[in-house]
Structure formats: C-alpha cells, structure tokens
PDB file of C-alpha atoms in Angstrom:
ATOM      1  CA  MET A   1      23.623  64.238 -46.517  1.00 39.00           C
ATOM      2  CA  THR A   2      24.991  63.973 -43.032  1.00 38.00           C
ATOM      3  CA  GLN A   3      21.526  64.174 -41.432  1.00 40.00           C
ATOM      4  CA  ARG A   4      20.284  61.358 -43.643  1.00 37.00           C
ATOM      5  CA  VAL A   5      23.144  59.097 -42.713  1.00 33.00           C
ATOM      6  CA  ALA A   6      22.596  59.799 -39.148  1.00 40.00           C
ATOM      7  CA  THR A   7      18.880  59.119 -39.522  1.00 36.00           C
ATOM      8  CA  ARG A   8      19.676  55.686 -41.449  1.00 38.00           C
ATOM      9  CA  ARG A   9      22.127  54.762 -38.670  1.00 40.00           C
ATOM     10  CA  SER A  10      19.508  55.476 -35.999  1.00 42.00           C
ATOM     11  CA  MET A  11      16.930  53.505 -37.900  1.00 35.00           C
ATOM     12  CA  ARG A  12      19.334  50.421 -38.200  1.00 39.00           C
ATOM     13  CA  ARG A  13      20.041  50.590 -34.431  1.00 43.00           C
ATOM     14  CA  LEU A  14      16.365  50.784 -33.726  1.00 36.00           C
ATOM     15  CA  LEU A  15      15.737  47.936 -35.892  1.00 34.00           C
ATOM     16  CA  ALA A  16      18.589  45.695 -34.501  1.00 39.00           C
ATOM     17  CA  ALA A  17      17.234  46.587 -30.998  1.00 39.00           C
ATOM     18  CA  THR A  18      13.832  45.416 -32.048  1.00 36.00           C
ATOM     19  CA  LEU A  19      15.000  42.222 -33.476  1.00 33.00           C
ATOM     20  CA  VAL A  20      17.166  41.544 -30.390  1.00 36.00           C
ATOM     21  CA  ALA A  21      14.016  42.183 -28.177  1.00 40.00           C
ATOM     22  CA  ALA A  22      11.829  40.029 -30.292  1.00 37.00           C
ATOM     23  CA  THR A  23      14.293  37.064 -30.246  1.00 35.00           C
ATOM     24  CA  ALA A  24      14.533  37.366 -26.499  1.00 41.00           C
ATOM     25  CA  LEU A  25      10.772  37.216 -26.194  1.00 41.00           C
ATOM     26  CA  ALA A  26      10.493  34.308 -28.613  1.00 39.00           C
ATOM     27  CA  ALA A  27      13.280  32.439 -26.902  1.00 40.00           C
ATOM     28  CA  PRO A  28      11.246  30.520 -24.268  1.00 44.00           C
ATOM     29  CA  ALA A  29       8.621  29.282 -26.859  1.00 44.00           C
ATOM     30  CA  ALA A  30      11.589  27.957 -29.025  1.00 47.00           C
ATOM     31  CA  GLN A  31      13.231  25.957 -26.116  1.00 68.00           C
ATOM     32  CA  ALA A  32      13.449  22.324 -26.654  1.00 82.00           C
ATOM     33  CA  ALA A  33      10.821  20.306 -24.766  1.00 85.00           C
ATOM     34  CA  GLU A  34      12.084  18.463 -21.566  1.00 94.00           C
ATOM     35  CA  LYS A  35      12.323  14.645 -22.331  1.00 96.00           C
ATOM     36  CA  LEU A  36      10.805  12.057 -19.997  1.00 97.00           C
ATOM     37  CA  THR A  37      11.071   8.351 -20.416  1.00 98.00           C
ATOM     38  CA  LEU A  38       8.024   6.450 -19.019  1.00 98.00           C
ATOM     39  CA  LEU A  39       8.239   2.706 -18.779  1.00 98.00           C
ATOM     40  CA  LEU A  40       4.864   0.979 -18.881  1.00 97.00           C
ATOM     41  CA  ASP A  41       4.067  -2.001 -16.630  1.00 95.00           C
ATOM     42  CA  TRP A  42       2.910  -4.107 -19.549  1.00 91.00           C
ATOM     43  CA  TYR A  43       1.921  -3.804 -23.222  1.00 92.00           C
ATOM     44  CA  VAL A  44      -0.410  -0.884 -24.007  1.00 94.00           C
ATOM     45  CA  ASN A  45      -3.859  -1.528 -22.572  1.00 94.00           C
ATOM     46  CA  PRO A  46      -6.987   0.349 -21.268  1.00 96.00           C
ATOM     47  CA  ASP A  47      -5.158   1.212 -17.976  1.00 96.00           C
ATOM     48  CA  HIS A  48      -2.819   3.467 -19.989  1.00 97.00           C
ATOM     49  CA  ALA A  49      -5.649   5.409 -21.782  1.00 97.00           C
ATOM     50  CA  PRO A  50      -5.173   8.776 -19.960  1.00 98.00           C
ATOM     51  CA  LEU A  51      -1.536   8.877 -20.879  1.00 98.00           C
ATOM     52  CA  LEU A  52      -2.227   8.185 -24.530  1.00 98.00           C
ATOM     53  CA  VAL A  53      -4.939  10.773 -24.528  1.00 98.00           C
ATOM     54  CA  ALA A  54      -2.655  13.285 -22.904  1.00 98.00           C
ATOM     55  CA  GLN A  55      -0.155  12.397 -25.636  1.00 97.00           C
ATOM     56  CA  GLU A  56      -2.492  12.658 -28.614  1.00 97.00           C
ATOM     57  CA  LYS A  57      -4.282  15.806 -27.339  1.00 98.00           C
ATOM     58  CA  GLY A  58      -0.733  17.502 -26.848  1.00 98.00           C
ATOM     59  CA  TYR A  59      -1.159  18.108 -23.150  1.00 98.00           C
ATOM     60  CA  PHE A  60       2.423  16.994 -22.575  1.00 98.00           C
ATOM     61  CA  ALA A  61       3.611  19.173 -25.072  1.00 98.00           C
ATOM     62  CA  GLU A  62       1.694  22.088 -23.645  1.00 98.00           C
ATOM     63  CA  GLU A  63       3.526  21.510 -20.423  1.00 98.00           C
ATOM     64  CA  GLY A  64       6.931  21.558 -22.337  1.00 98.00           C
ATOM     65  CA  LEU A  65       7.430  17.756 -22.048  1.00 98.00           C
ATOM     66  CA  GLU A  66       8.300  15.178 -24.707  1.00 97.00           C
ATOM     67  CA  VAL A  67       7.216  11.851 -23.049  1.00 98.00           C
ATOM     68  CA  GLU A  68       8.416   8.561 -24.615  1.00 97.00           C
ATOM     69  CA  MET A  69       6.426   5.515 -23.395  1.00 97.00           C
ATOM     70  CA  ILE A  70       8.063   2.242 -23.736  1.00 97.00           C
ATOM     71  CA  ALA A  71       6.417  -1.139 -23.028  1.00 94.00           C
ATOM     72  CA  PRO A  72       8.765  -3.551 -21.198  1.00 93.00           C
ATOM     73  CA  ALA A  73      10.058  -6.946 -22.190  1.00 90.00           C
ATOM     74  CA  ASP A  74       9.767  -8.011 -18.717  1.00 91.00           C
ATOM     75  CA  PRO A  75       7.101  -6.426 -16.599  1.00 88.00           C
ATOM     76  CA  SER A  76       9.270  -6.591 -13.378  1.00 90.00           C
ATOM     77  CA  ASP A  77      12.017  -4.490 -14.882  1.00 95.00           C
ATOM     78  CA  PRO A  78      10.479  -0.892 -15.042  1.00 97.00           C
ATOM     79  CA  PRO A  79      10.744   0.007 -11.289  1.00 97.00           C
ATOM     80  CA  LYS A  80      14.400  -1.429 -11.120  1.00 97.00           C
ATOM     81  CA  LEU A  81      15.449   0.535 -14.156  1.00 97.00           C
ATOM     82  CA  VAL A  82      14.013   3.779 -12.637  1.00 98.00           C
ATOM     83  CA  ALA A  83      15.869   2.972  -9.331  1.00 97.00           C
ATOM     84  CA  ALA A  84      19.058   2.497 -11.263  1.00 97.00           C
ATOM     85  CA  GLY A  85      18.584   5.814 -12.940  1.00 96.00           C
ATOM     86  CA  ARG A  86      18.095   4.280 -16.463  1.00 96.00           C
ATOM     87  CA  ALA A  87      14.688   5.735 -17.001  1.00 97.00           C
ATOM     88  CA  ASP A  88      12.676   8.651 -15.469  1.00 98.00           C
ATOM     89  CA  LEU A  89       9.360   7.049 -14.558  1.00 98.00           C
ATOM     90  CA  ALA A  90       7.866   3.683 -14.285  1.00 98.00           C
ATOM     91  CA  ILE A  91       4.249   2.440 -13.890  1.00 98.00           C
ATOM     92  CA  THR A  92       3.883  -0.028 -11.000  1.00 97.00           C
ATOM     93  CA  TYR A  93       1.460  -0.937  -8.282  1.00 97.00           C
ATOM     94  CA  GLN A  94       1.121   0.582  -4.827  1.00 97.00           C
ATOM     95  CA  PRO A  95       1.602  -2.777  -3.088  1.00 97.00           C
ATOM     96  CA  GLN A  96       4.602  -3.654  -5.073  1.00 96.00           C
ATOM     97  CA  LEU A  97       5.971  -0.100  -4.582  1.00 98.00           C
ATOM     98  CA  ILE A  98       5.739  -0.416  -0.898  1.00 98.00           C
ATOM     99  CA  ALA A  99       7.370  -3.779  -0.884  1.00 97.00           C
ATOM    100  CA  MET A 100      10.250  -2.536  -3.109  1.00 98.00           C
ATOM    101  CA  VAL A 101      10.955   0.345  -0.796  1.00 98.00           C
ATOM    102  CA  HIS A 102      11.223  -2.159   2.037  1.00 98.00           C
ATOM    103  CA  GLU A 103      13.661  -4.103  -0.133  1.00 97.00           C
ATOM    104  CA  GLY A 104      15.842  -1.121  -0.387  1.00 97.00           C
ATOM    105  CA  LEU A 105      14.979   0.235  -3.842  1.00 98.00           C
ATOM    106  CA  PRO A 106      15.077   4.009  -3.949  1.00 98.00           C
ATOM    107  CA  LEU A 107      11.612   4.659  -5.330  1.00 98.00           C
ATOM    108  CA  LYS A 108       8.722   7.114  -4.607  1.00 98.00           C
ATOM    109  CA  ARG A 109       5.298   7.333  -6.201  1.00 98.00           C
ATOM    110  CA  VAL A 110       4.871  10.654  -7.835  1.00 98.00           C
ATOM    111  CA  SER A 111       1.435  10.112  -9.533  1.00 98.00           C
ATOM    112  CA  THR A 112      -1.652   7.885  -9.421  1.00 98.00           C
ATOM    113  CA  LEU A 113      -3.080   6.337 -12.671  1.00 98.00           C
ATOM    114  CA  VAL A 114      -5.707   3.888 -11.299  1.00 98.00           C
ATOM    115  CA  ALA A 115      -6.972   4.986  -8.030  1.00 97.00           C
ATOM    116  CA  THR A 116      -9.033   1.878  -6.901  1.00 97.00           C
ATOM    117  CA  PRO A 117      -8.219  -1.844  -6.647  1.00 97.00           C
ATOM    118  CA  LEU A 118      -8.837  -3.932  -9.779  1.00 97.00           C
ATOM    119  CA  ASN A 119      -7.970  -7.151  -8.216  1.00 96.00           C
ATOM    120  CA  SER A 120     -10.727  -9.615  -7.269  1.00 97.00           C
ATOM    121  CA  ILE A 121     -11.824 -13.230  -6.830  1.00 98.00           C
ATOM    122  CA  ILE A 122     -13.735 -14.279  -9.916  1.00 98.00           C
ATOM    123  CA  THR A 123     -16.015 -17.331 -10.335  1.00 98.00           C
ATOM    124  CA  LEU A 124     -18.646 -18.315 -13.024  1.00 98.00           C
ATOM    125  CA  ALA A 125     -21.746 -16.312 -12.397  1.00 97.00           C
ATOM    126  CA  ASP A 126     -23.918 -19.563 -13.027  1.00 96.00           C
ATOM    127  CA  GLY A 127     -21.577 -21.589 -11.038  1.00 95.00           C
ATOM    128  CA  PRO A 128     -21.945 -23.034  -7.386  1.00 95.00           C
ATOM    129  CA  VAL A 129     -20.027 -20.253  -5.725  1.00 97.00           C
ATOM    130  CA  LYS A 130     -22.395 -17.540  -4.733  1.00 97.00           C
ATOM    131  CA  THR A 131     -20.657 -16.150  -1.664  1.00 97.00           C
ATOM    132  CA  LEU A 132     -17.036 -16.302  -0.349  1.00 97.00           C
ATOM    133  CA  ALA A 133     -18.224 -19.001   2.239  1.00 98.00           C
ATOM    134  CA  ASP A 134     -18.946 -21.212  -0.838  1.00 98.00           C
ATOM    135  CA  LEU A 135     -15.300 -21.554  -1.594  1.00 98.00           C
ATOM    136  CA  LYS A 136     -14.795 -24.108   1.434  1.00 98.00           C
ATOM    137  CA  GLY A 137     -13.276 -27.071  -0.063  1.00 97.00           C
ATOM    138  CA  ARG A 138     -12.770 -25.675  -3.572  1.00 98.00           C
ATOM    139  CA  ARG A 139      -9.949 -25.064  -5.874  1.00 98.00           C
ATOM    140  CA  ILE A 140      -8.615 -21.568  -6.219  1.00 98.00           C
ATOM    141  CA  GLY A 141      -6.220 -20.542  -9.113  1.00 96.00           C
ATOM    142  CA  TYR A 142      -3.500 -17.926  -8.814  1.00 94.00           C
ATOM    143  CA  SER A 143      -0.660 -16.418 -10.863  1.00 90.00           C
ATOM    144  CA  VAL A 144       1.633 -14.732  -8.372  1.00 83.00           C
ATOM    145  CA  ALA A 145       2.246 -15.968  -4.862  1.00 82.00           C
ATOM    146  CA  GLY A 146       2.844 -13.636  -1.955  1.00 88.00           C
ATOM    147  CA  PHE A 147       0.760 -10.638  -2.308  1.00 92.00           C
ATOM    148  CA  GLU A 148      -2.325 -12.435  -3.708  1.00 92.00           C
ATOM    149  CA  ASP A 149      -2.023 -15.093  -0.812  1.00 92.00           C
ATOM    150  CA  ALA A 150      -2.340 -12.187   1.512  1.00 94.00           C
ATOM    151  CA  LEU A 151      -5.416 -10.767  -0.323  1.00 96.00           C
ATOM    152  CA  LEU A 152      -7.071 -14.151  -0.390  1.00 96.00           C
ATOM    153  CA  GLY A 153      -6.266 -14.818   3.230  1.00 96.00           C
ATOM    154  CA  ARG A 154      -8.002 -11.657   4.327  1.00 97.00           C
ATOM    155  CA  MET A 155     -11.082 -12.191   2.076  1.00 97.00           C
ATOM    156  CA  LEU A 156     -11.466 -15.637   3.253  1.00 98.00           C
ATOM    157  CA  ALA A 157     -11.229 -14.464   6.784  1.00 97.00           C
ATOM    158  CA  SER A 158     -14.169 -12.207   6.123  1.00 96.00           C
ATOM    159  CA  ALA A 159     -16.185 -15.196   5.514  1.00 97.00           C
ATOM    160  CA  GLY A 160     -14.953 -17.234   8.428  1.00 97.00           C
ATOM    161  CA  LEU A 161     -12.542 -19.319   6.341  1.00 98.00           C
ATOM    162  CA  THR A 162      -8.762 -19.667   6.038  1.00 97.00           C
ATOM    163  CA  ILE A 163      -6.288 -20.579   3.505  1.00 96.00           C
ATOM    164  CA  ASP A 164      -6.297 -24.131   4.746  1.00 97.00           C
ATOM    165  CA  ASP A 165      -9.859 -24.413   3.632  1.00 98.00           C
ATOM    166  CA  VAL A 166      -9.126 -24.119  -0.057  1.00 98.00           C
ATOM    167  CA  THR A 167      -6.754 -25.835  -2.470  1.00 97.00           C
ATOM    168  CA  LEU A 168      -4.482 -23.457  -4.267  1.00 96.00           C
ATOM    169  CA  ILE A 169      -3.432 -24.108  -7.859  1.00 96.00           C
ATOM    170  CA  ASN A 170      -0.896 -22.120  -9.875  1.00 95.00           C
ATOM    171  CA  VAL A 171      -2.631 -21.441 -13.250  1.00 95.00           C
ATOM    172  CA  ASN A 172       0.104 -19.010 -14.363  1.00 89.00           C
ATOM    173  CA  PHE A 173      -1.687 -16.149 -16.211  1.00 85.00           C
ATOM    174  CA  ALA A 174      -4.568 -18.269 -17.698  1.00 93.00           C
ATOM    175  CA  LEU A 175      -6.912 -16.843 -15.012  1.00 95.00           C
ATOM    176  CA  ALA A 176     -10.287 -16.695 -16.998  1.00 96.00           C
ATOM    177  CA  PRO A 177      -9.687 -19.793 -19.103  1.00 96.00           C
ATOM    178  CA  SER A 178      -8.996 -21.865 -15.972  1.00 97.00           C
ATOM    179  CA  VAL A 179     -12.314 -20.802 -14.455  1.00 97.00           C
ATOM    180  CA  MET A 180     -14.278 -21.218 -17.672  1.00 97.00           C
ATOM    181  CA  SER A 181     -12.726 -24.641 -18.383  1.00 96.00           C
ATOM    182  CA  GLY A 182     -13.538 -25.822 -14.822  1.00 96.00           C
ATOM    183  CA  GLN A 183      -9.842 -26.438 -13.917  1.00 97.00           C
ATOM    184  CA  VAL A 184     -10.526 -24.312 -10.772  1.00 97.00           C
ATOM    185  CA  ASP A 185     -13.659 -23.075  -9.187  1.00 98.00           C
ATOM    186  CA  ALA A 186     -12.366 -19.499  -8.644  1.00 98.00           C
ATOM    187  CA  VAL A 187      -9.270 -17.324  -9.331  1.00 97.00           C
ATOM    188  CA  ILE A 188      -7.563 -14.675  -7.306  1.00 96.00           C
ATOM    189  CA  GLY A 189      -5.708 -11.939  -9.022  1.00 94.00           C
ATOM    190  CA  ALA A 190      -8.196 -11.492 -11.816  1.00 95.00           C
ATOM    191  CA  TYR A 191      -8.955  -7.857 -12.851  1.00 95.00           C
ATOM    192  CA  ARG A 192     -12.564  -6.811 -12.998  1.00 95.00           C
ATOM    193  CA  ASN A 193     -11.884  -4.642 -16.070  1.00 96.00           C
ATOM    194  CA  VAL A 194     -10.142  -7.419 -17.854  1.00 95.00           C
ATOM    195  CA  GLU A 195     -11.128 -10.986 -16.986  1.00 95.00           C
ATOM    196  CA  LEU A 196     -14.796 -10.182 -16.377  1.00 96.00           C
ATOM    197  CA  VAL A 197     -14.890  -8.559 -19.728  1.00 96.00           C
ATOM    198  CA  GLN A 198     -13.148 -11.520 -21.436  1.00 96.00           C
ATOM    199  CA  MET A 199     -15.603 -13.997 -19.899  1.00 96.00           C
ATOM    200  CA  ALA A 200     -18.564 -12.063 -20.833  1.00 96.00           C
ATOM    201  CA  LEU A 201     -17.381 -11.718 -24.458  1.00 96.00           C
ATOM    202  CA  GLU A 202     -17.002 -15.514 -24.501  1.00 96.00           C
ATOM    203  CA  GLY A 203     -20.552 -16.193 -23.217  1.00 96.00           C
ATOM    204  CA  ARG A 204     -19.435 -17.295 -19.787  1.00 97.00           C
ATOM    205  CA  PRO A 205     -20.172 -14.352 -17.494  1.00 97.00           C
ATOM    206  CA  GLY A 206     -18.182 -14.128 -14.222  1.00 97.00           C
ATOM    207  CA  ARG A 207     -18.990 -13.000 -10.675  1.00 97.00           C
ATOM    208  CA  ALA A 208     -16.474 -10.780  -8.926  1.00 97.00           C
ATOM    209  CA  PHE A 209     -15.880 -10.602  -5.264  1.00 98.00           C
ATOM    210  CA  LEU A 210     -14.132  -7.248  -4.784  1.00 97.00           C
ATOM    211  CA  VAL A 211     -11.098  -7.134  -2.437  1.00 97.00           C
ATOM    212  CA  GLU A 212     -12.049  -3.794  -0.803  1.00 97.00           C
ATOM    213  CA  GLU A 213     -15.431  -5.028   0.000  1.00 97.00           C
ATOM    214  CA  HIS A 214     -14.154  -8.167   1.853  1.00 97.00           C
ATOM    215  CA  GLY A 215     -11.485  -6.986   4.404  1.00 96.00           C
ATOM    216  CA  VAL A 216      -8.788  -5.482   2.363  1.00 97.00           C
ATOM    217  CA  PRO A 217      -8.075  -1.798   2.749  1.00 97.00           C
ATOM    218  CA  PRO A 218      -8.495   0.167  -0.441  1.00 97.00           C
ATOM    219  CA  TYR A 219      -5.407   1.004  -2.376  1.00 97.00           C
ATOM    220  CA  ASP A 220      -4.198   2.694  -5.653  1.00 97.00           C
ATOM    221  CA  GLU A 221      -3.855  -0.083  -8.294  1.00 96.00           C
ATOM    222  CA  LEU A 222      -1.547   1.602 -10.749  1.00 97.00           C
ATOM    223  CA  VAL A 223       0.949   4.385  -9.693  1.00 98.00           C
ATOM    224  CA  VAL A 224       3.815   6.085 -11.417  1.00 98.00           C
ATOM    225  CA  ALA A 225       7.091   5.921  -9.619  1.00 98.00           C
ATOM    226  CA  ALA A 226      10.382   7.800  -9.783  1.00 98.00           C
ATOM    227  CA  ARG A 227      13.641   7.435  -8.308  1.00 98.00           C
ATOM    228  CA  ALA A 228      13.414   8.666  -4.673  1.00 98.00           C
ATOM    229  CA  ASP A 229      16.120  11.469  -4.871  1.00 97.00           C
ATOM    230  CA  LYS A 230      14.427  12.915  -7.963  1.00 97.00           C
ATOM    231  CA  ALA A 231      10.826  12.713  -6.834  1.00 97.00           C
ATOM    232  CA  ALA A 232      10.367  16.396  -6.443  1.00 97.00           C
ATOM    233  CA  ASP A 233      11.650  17.058  -9.955  1.00 97.00           C
ATOM    234  CA  PRO A 234       9.251  19.965 -11.308  1.00 96.00           C
ATOM    235  CA  ARG A 235       8.992  17.960 -14.564  1.00 97.00           C
ATOM    236  CA  PHE A 236       7.022  15.467 -12.769  1.00 98.00           C
ATOM    237  CA  ALA A 237       4.596  18.157 -11.529  1.00 97.00           C
ATOM    238  CA  ALA A 238       4.096  19.149 -15.183  1.00 98.00           C
ATOM    239  CA  PHE A 239       3.582  15.514 -16.049  1.00 98.00           C
ATOM    240  CA  ASN A 240       0.732  15.407 -13.515  1.00 98.00           C
ATOM    241  CA  ARG A 241      -0.892  18.543 -14.948  1.00 98.00           C
ATOM    242  CA  ALA A 242      -0.911  17.048 -18.229  1.00 98.00           C
ATOM    243  CA  LEU A 243      -2.173  13.711 -17.052  1.00 98.00           C
ATOM    244  CA  GLU A 244      -5.009  15.269 -15.186  1.00 98.00           C
ATOM    245  CA  LYS A 245      -6.105  17.006 -18.444  1.00 98.00           C
ATOM    246  CA  GLY A 246      -5.944  13.701 -20.090  1.00 98.00           C
ATOM    247  CA  VAL A 247      -8.299  12.045 -17.538  1.00 98.00           C
ATOM    248  CA  GLN A 248     -10.641  14.899 -17.702  1.00 98.00           C
ATOM    249  CA  PHE A 249     -10.953  14.668 -21.378  1.00 98.00           C
ATOM    250  CA  LEU A 250     -11.399  10.895 -21.192  1.00 97.00           C
ATOM    251  CA  ILE A 251     -14.114  11.118 -18.894  1.00 96.00           C
ATOM    252  CA  ASN A 252     -15.985  13.843 -20.560  1.00 97.00           C
ATOM    253  CA  HIS A 253     -15.533  12.496 -24.059  1.00 98.00           C
ATOM    254  CA  PRO A 254     -15.184   8.813 -24.045  1.00 96.00           C
ATOM    255  CA  ASP A 255     -16.101   8.094 -27.640  1.00 96.00           C
ATOM    256  CA  GLN A 256     -13.387  10.730 -28.922  1.00 97.00           C
ATOM    257  CA  SER A 257     -10.863   9.214 -26.323  1.00 97.00           C
ATOM    258  CA  TRP A 258     -11.421   5.756 -27.861  1.00 97.00           C
ATOM    259  CA  GLU A 259     -10.372   7.045 -31.110  1.00 97.00           C
ATOM    260  CA  LEU A 260      -7.376   8.730 -29.715  1.00 97.00           C
ATOM    261  CA  TYR A 261      -6.533   5.617 -27.671  1.00 96.00           C
ATOM    262  CA  ILE A 262      -6.353   3.333 -30.735  1.00 96.00           C
ATOM    263  CA  LYS A 263      -4.830   6.007 -33.079  1.00 95.00           C
ATOM    264  CA  GLY A 264      -1.941   4.341 -34.821  1.00 94.00           C
ATOM    265  CA  ARG A 265      -2.505   1.166 -32.768  1.00 93.00           C
ATOM    266  CA  PRO A 266      -4.814  -1.099 -34.838  1.00 94.00           C
ATOM    267  CA  GLU A 267      -3.685  -4.166 -32.763  1.00 93.00           C
ATOM    268  CA  ILE A 268      -5.771  -2.936 -29.825  1.00 94.00           C
ATOM    269  CA  ALA A 269      -8.803  -1.717 -31.722  1.00 96.00           C
ATOM    270  CA  ASP A 270     -11.141  -4.568 -30.830  1.00 95.00           C
ATOM    271  CA  GLU A 271     -14.361  -5.007 -28.853  1.00 96.00           C
ATOM    272  CA  GLY A 272     -12.349  -6.483 -25.792  1.00 96.00           C
ATOM    273  CA  ASN A 273     -10.334  -3.439 -25.366  1.00 96.00           C
ATOM    274  CA  ARG A 274     -13.249  -1.112 -25.834  1.00 97.00           C
ATOM    275  CA  LYS A 275     -15.343  -2.870 -23.155  1.00 97.00           C
ATOM    276  CA  SER A 276     -12.309  -2.914 -20.927  1.00 97.00           C
ATOM    277  CA  LEU A 277     -11.763   0.927 -21.288  1.00 97.00           C
ATOM    278  CA  GLU A 278     -15.477   1.357 -20.505  1.00 97.00           C
ATOM    279  CA  ALA A 279     -15.080  -0.673 -17.243  1.00 97.00           C
ATOM    280  CA  THR A 280     -11.930   1.303 -16.366  1.00 97.00           C
ATOM    281  CA  LEU A 281     -13.332   4.778 -16.781  1.00 97.00           C
ATOM    282  CA  PRO A 282     -14.566   5.179 -13.284  1.00 96.00           C
ATOM    283  CA  ARG A 283     -11.339   3.858 -11.730  1.00 97.00           C
ATOM    284  CA  PHE A 284      -8.899   6.520 -13.148  1.00 98.00           C
ATOM    285  CA  ALA A 285      -7.511   9.004 -10.625  1.00 98.00           C
ATOM    286  CA  HIS A 286      -9.260  12.294 -11.154  1.00 97.00           C
ATOM    287  CA  SER A 287      -6.323  14.139  -9.539  1.00 97.00           C
ATOM    288  CA  PRO A 288      -3.171  12.147 -10.322  1.00 98.00           C
ATOM    289  CA  ALA A 289      -0.957  14.187  -7.948  1.00 98.00           C
ATOM    290  CA  ALA A 290      -3.267  13.938  -4.960  1.00 97.00           C
ATOM    291  CA  LEU A 291      -1.940  11.792  -2.095  1.00 97.00           C
ATOM    292  CA  ASP A 292      -4.074  10.140   0.610  1.00 96.00           C
ATOM    293  CA  TYR A 293      -1.901   9.806   3.570  1.00 97.00           C
ATOM    294  CA  GLY A 294      -4.353   7.659   5.641  1.00 97.00           C
ATOM    295  CA  ARG A 295      -4.847   5.254   2.649  1.00 96.00           C
ATOM    296  CA  TRP A 296      -1.147   4.705   2.255  1.00 98.00           C
ATOM    297  CA  ARG A 297      -0.630   4.264   6.101  1.00 98.00           C
ATOM    298  CA  ASN A 298      -3.636   1.748   6.262  1.00 98.00           C
ATOM    299  CA  PHE A 299      -2.372  -0.313   3.451  1.00 98.00           C
ATOM    300  CA  ALA A 300       1.214  -0.465   4.541  1.00 98.00           C
ATOM    301  CA  ALA A 301      -0.217  -1.698   8.057  1.00 98.00           C
ATOM    302  CA  PHE A 302      -2.098  -4.306   6.172  1.00 97.00           C
ATOM    303  CA  MET A 303       1.018  -5.545   4.389  1.00 97.00           C
ATOM    304  CA  HIS A 304       2.759  -5.604   7.780  1.00 97.00           C
ATOM    305  CA  GLU A 305       0.111  -7.673   9.248  1.00 96.00           C
ATOM    306  CA  ALA A 306       0.197 -10.100   6.405  1.00 95.00           C
ATOM    307  CA  GLY A 307       3.962 -10.555   6.751  1.00 95.00           C
ATOM    308  CA  LEU A 308       4.870  -8.903   3.562  1.00 96.00           C
ATOM    309  CA  ILE A 309       6.885  -6.029   4.981  1.00 97.00           C
ATOM    310  CA  ASP A 310       8.588  -5.180   8.253  1.00 97.00           C
ATOM    311  CA  THR A 311       7.625  -2.130  10.321  1.00 98.00           C
ATOM    312  CA  PRO A 312       5.849   0.343   8.060  1.00 98.00           C
ATOM    313  CA  LYS A 313       7.720   3.489   7.169  1.00 98.00           C
ATOM    314  CA  PRO A 314       6.393   7.218   6.987  1.00 98.00           C
ATOM    315  CA  VAL A 315       4.204   7.782   3.950  1.00 98.00           C
ATOM    316  CA  GLU A 316       6.839  10.189   2.840  1.00 97.00           C
ATOM    317  CA  ASP A 317       9.263   7.377   2.349  1.00 98.00           C
ATOM    318  CA  TYR A 318       6.700   5.749  -0.196  1.00 98.00           C
ATOM    319  CA  ALA A 319       5.285   8.784  -1.977  1.00 98.00           C
ATOM    320  CA  GLN A 320       5.893  12.307  -3.031  1.00 97.00           C
ATOM    321  CA  ALA A 321       3.457  14.849  -1.819  1.00 93.00           C
ATOM    322  CA  TRP A 322       2.876  17.833  -4.153  1.00 91.00           C
ATOM    323  CA  ARG A 323       2.200  21.300  -2.588  1.00 79.00           C
TER     324      ARG A 323
END
C-alpha cells in the first residue's frame, strides 16, 4: 500500500514537471505579436503592394509582428507624427526625408520600398514635344513647388535650357488631365507608373522623360522612416525581413499577388490599378534593408546644389544601416 502511494506521488511529480517543461517550451510561441503602426503616404495604391502581400501571406506574423497600416487624412502628416512619437513608421520619399532632417525633424530611413525614381516630365506622345529641347517657350504644369522646380531645372539644363525658357503653371494634382486637355504642353511631377497608365487607358498615350536620364542623380522614391532615436529597433529589422519576402513573392507570382493586393479592397480592383502595379513591379527594392551610401551622398549633394538644403550631413544622419 505504502509503495503504491509512493509510486503515485512520484508519477504526479513527474507529470507536473512534464507539464511545466511543456509550458515553458510553448511560451515563446504563445507570446503576443509585437505591434507596429505604419502610416502610408497616401491612400492604398500599387506602390504599397509588397506591404499588402507580406500582410496577406502572413510574413509579418511569421516575424512576430502585427502591422497596422493607416492611410493619412493629410499626406504631409505621417513623418511628422513619427517624429513626434505618435506612430512607429511612416512611408515618405528620400528627397523629402533629407529635407525634413535638415529642418530638424528626428527621422531616419529604415527601409526602402520603391528603389528608383518614379518622377518624370510627361508630354503627349503624338504632341510637338519630342525632346526636352522642344520645351523652349512652352507651358509646363506642376503640383508642388520647390523640389519639382529643382528637378525641372536640372533636366532643362541637360538640354541647354533654363527655367526662364518655359512658363510654369500650377495645375494642382490634375497632371495627366492638364496635358491631355492642352492646358499645358508638359508636366513635371508625373509618375511613370500612374499618369502614363492613366493616359494610355484614356487613349491619349504619353511620352516620359525620366529624371535619372537627364541629369538628376538616381534616388529612392519611397522609403520607410522611423524616429531617429529608435531607428535601430530590432522590430524594424524583422519588418524588413517580412517585406523582402513580400517583394520576392510579388515578383515571382504577379498574378497571385494581384489577388492578394485587392483582397478585401474592391475599390482598387480595376484595370488602372492592375496596369499600374505591372509598371511598378521592376521598381520595388529587392533588398529593402540595403543602404547605398554613395547614392544618398550624391543626392544630398544635388539637393545642396539646388539650394534645397544646407551643407549635406553624413549618410548616417539620414538613414539606418543594418548589419
């Protein structure tokens, strides 16, 4: 009898120890996901496709992240909110990020989303402007003064022209319509993956003069920024790993990716968005975490020469390098 009781007690102790061990082993898997708030630069569009694919494929979850993506009411707000500590990450643009750092905002790039310029000068394909030199004496529409003026000035200079050789007209954000209607002869600030698609679908094909082919140093169009003092947060390294998987899947499986991109978002399931996504595919950063020091130095130097910033800072002041 005594032996049986002792045996039962031993079995209970063994079972209890086994349960404790099993619970300890299972604990990491049961931990709550780390939450990240990502503020988009605009409403959901094809530039965000790798993020949506990573979300739908569960890549963020695999990295232990729960990423909430929020479209802003005002596109200028996201970086400011991150700088103020009211969100973790914001999508912005390399030129704007550099300018904001010089304005004193504590921001750093932690990831690249679109790794080539999208900006361009666009005219009608069947119009009189066949080369940049043909812009002399013509009207050029723009949306935002400052950076676009700098791009335009450098591009015109590559054709032997200056800003004084053209007439600038603020067309707000009606870039493609202003060209198609004849209000202006060309526009600066038009995206080759958006306005060109729009014009083609409306039967008025456009011609694009690409900024990086006409004197402007190449730059990253869309980047992800964090507050500078938090840029080395390991959650952002995990974010980059998941985003890279999203990009890889998008490039390898474009048709499946389209379905993931529009899943639960019927408002973007149209031909324009599909064509725009196809045009954006070769532009996504294959390695979102990678940082090209020379590229950032060259573009900061260009912004300095254009009078957009004071003396350029070290690249480390603009961007986080991941080791």
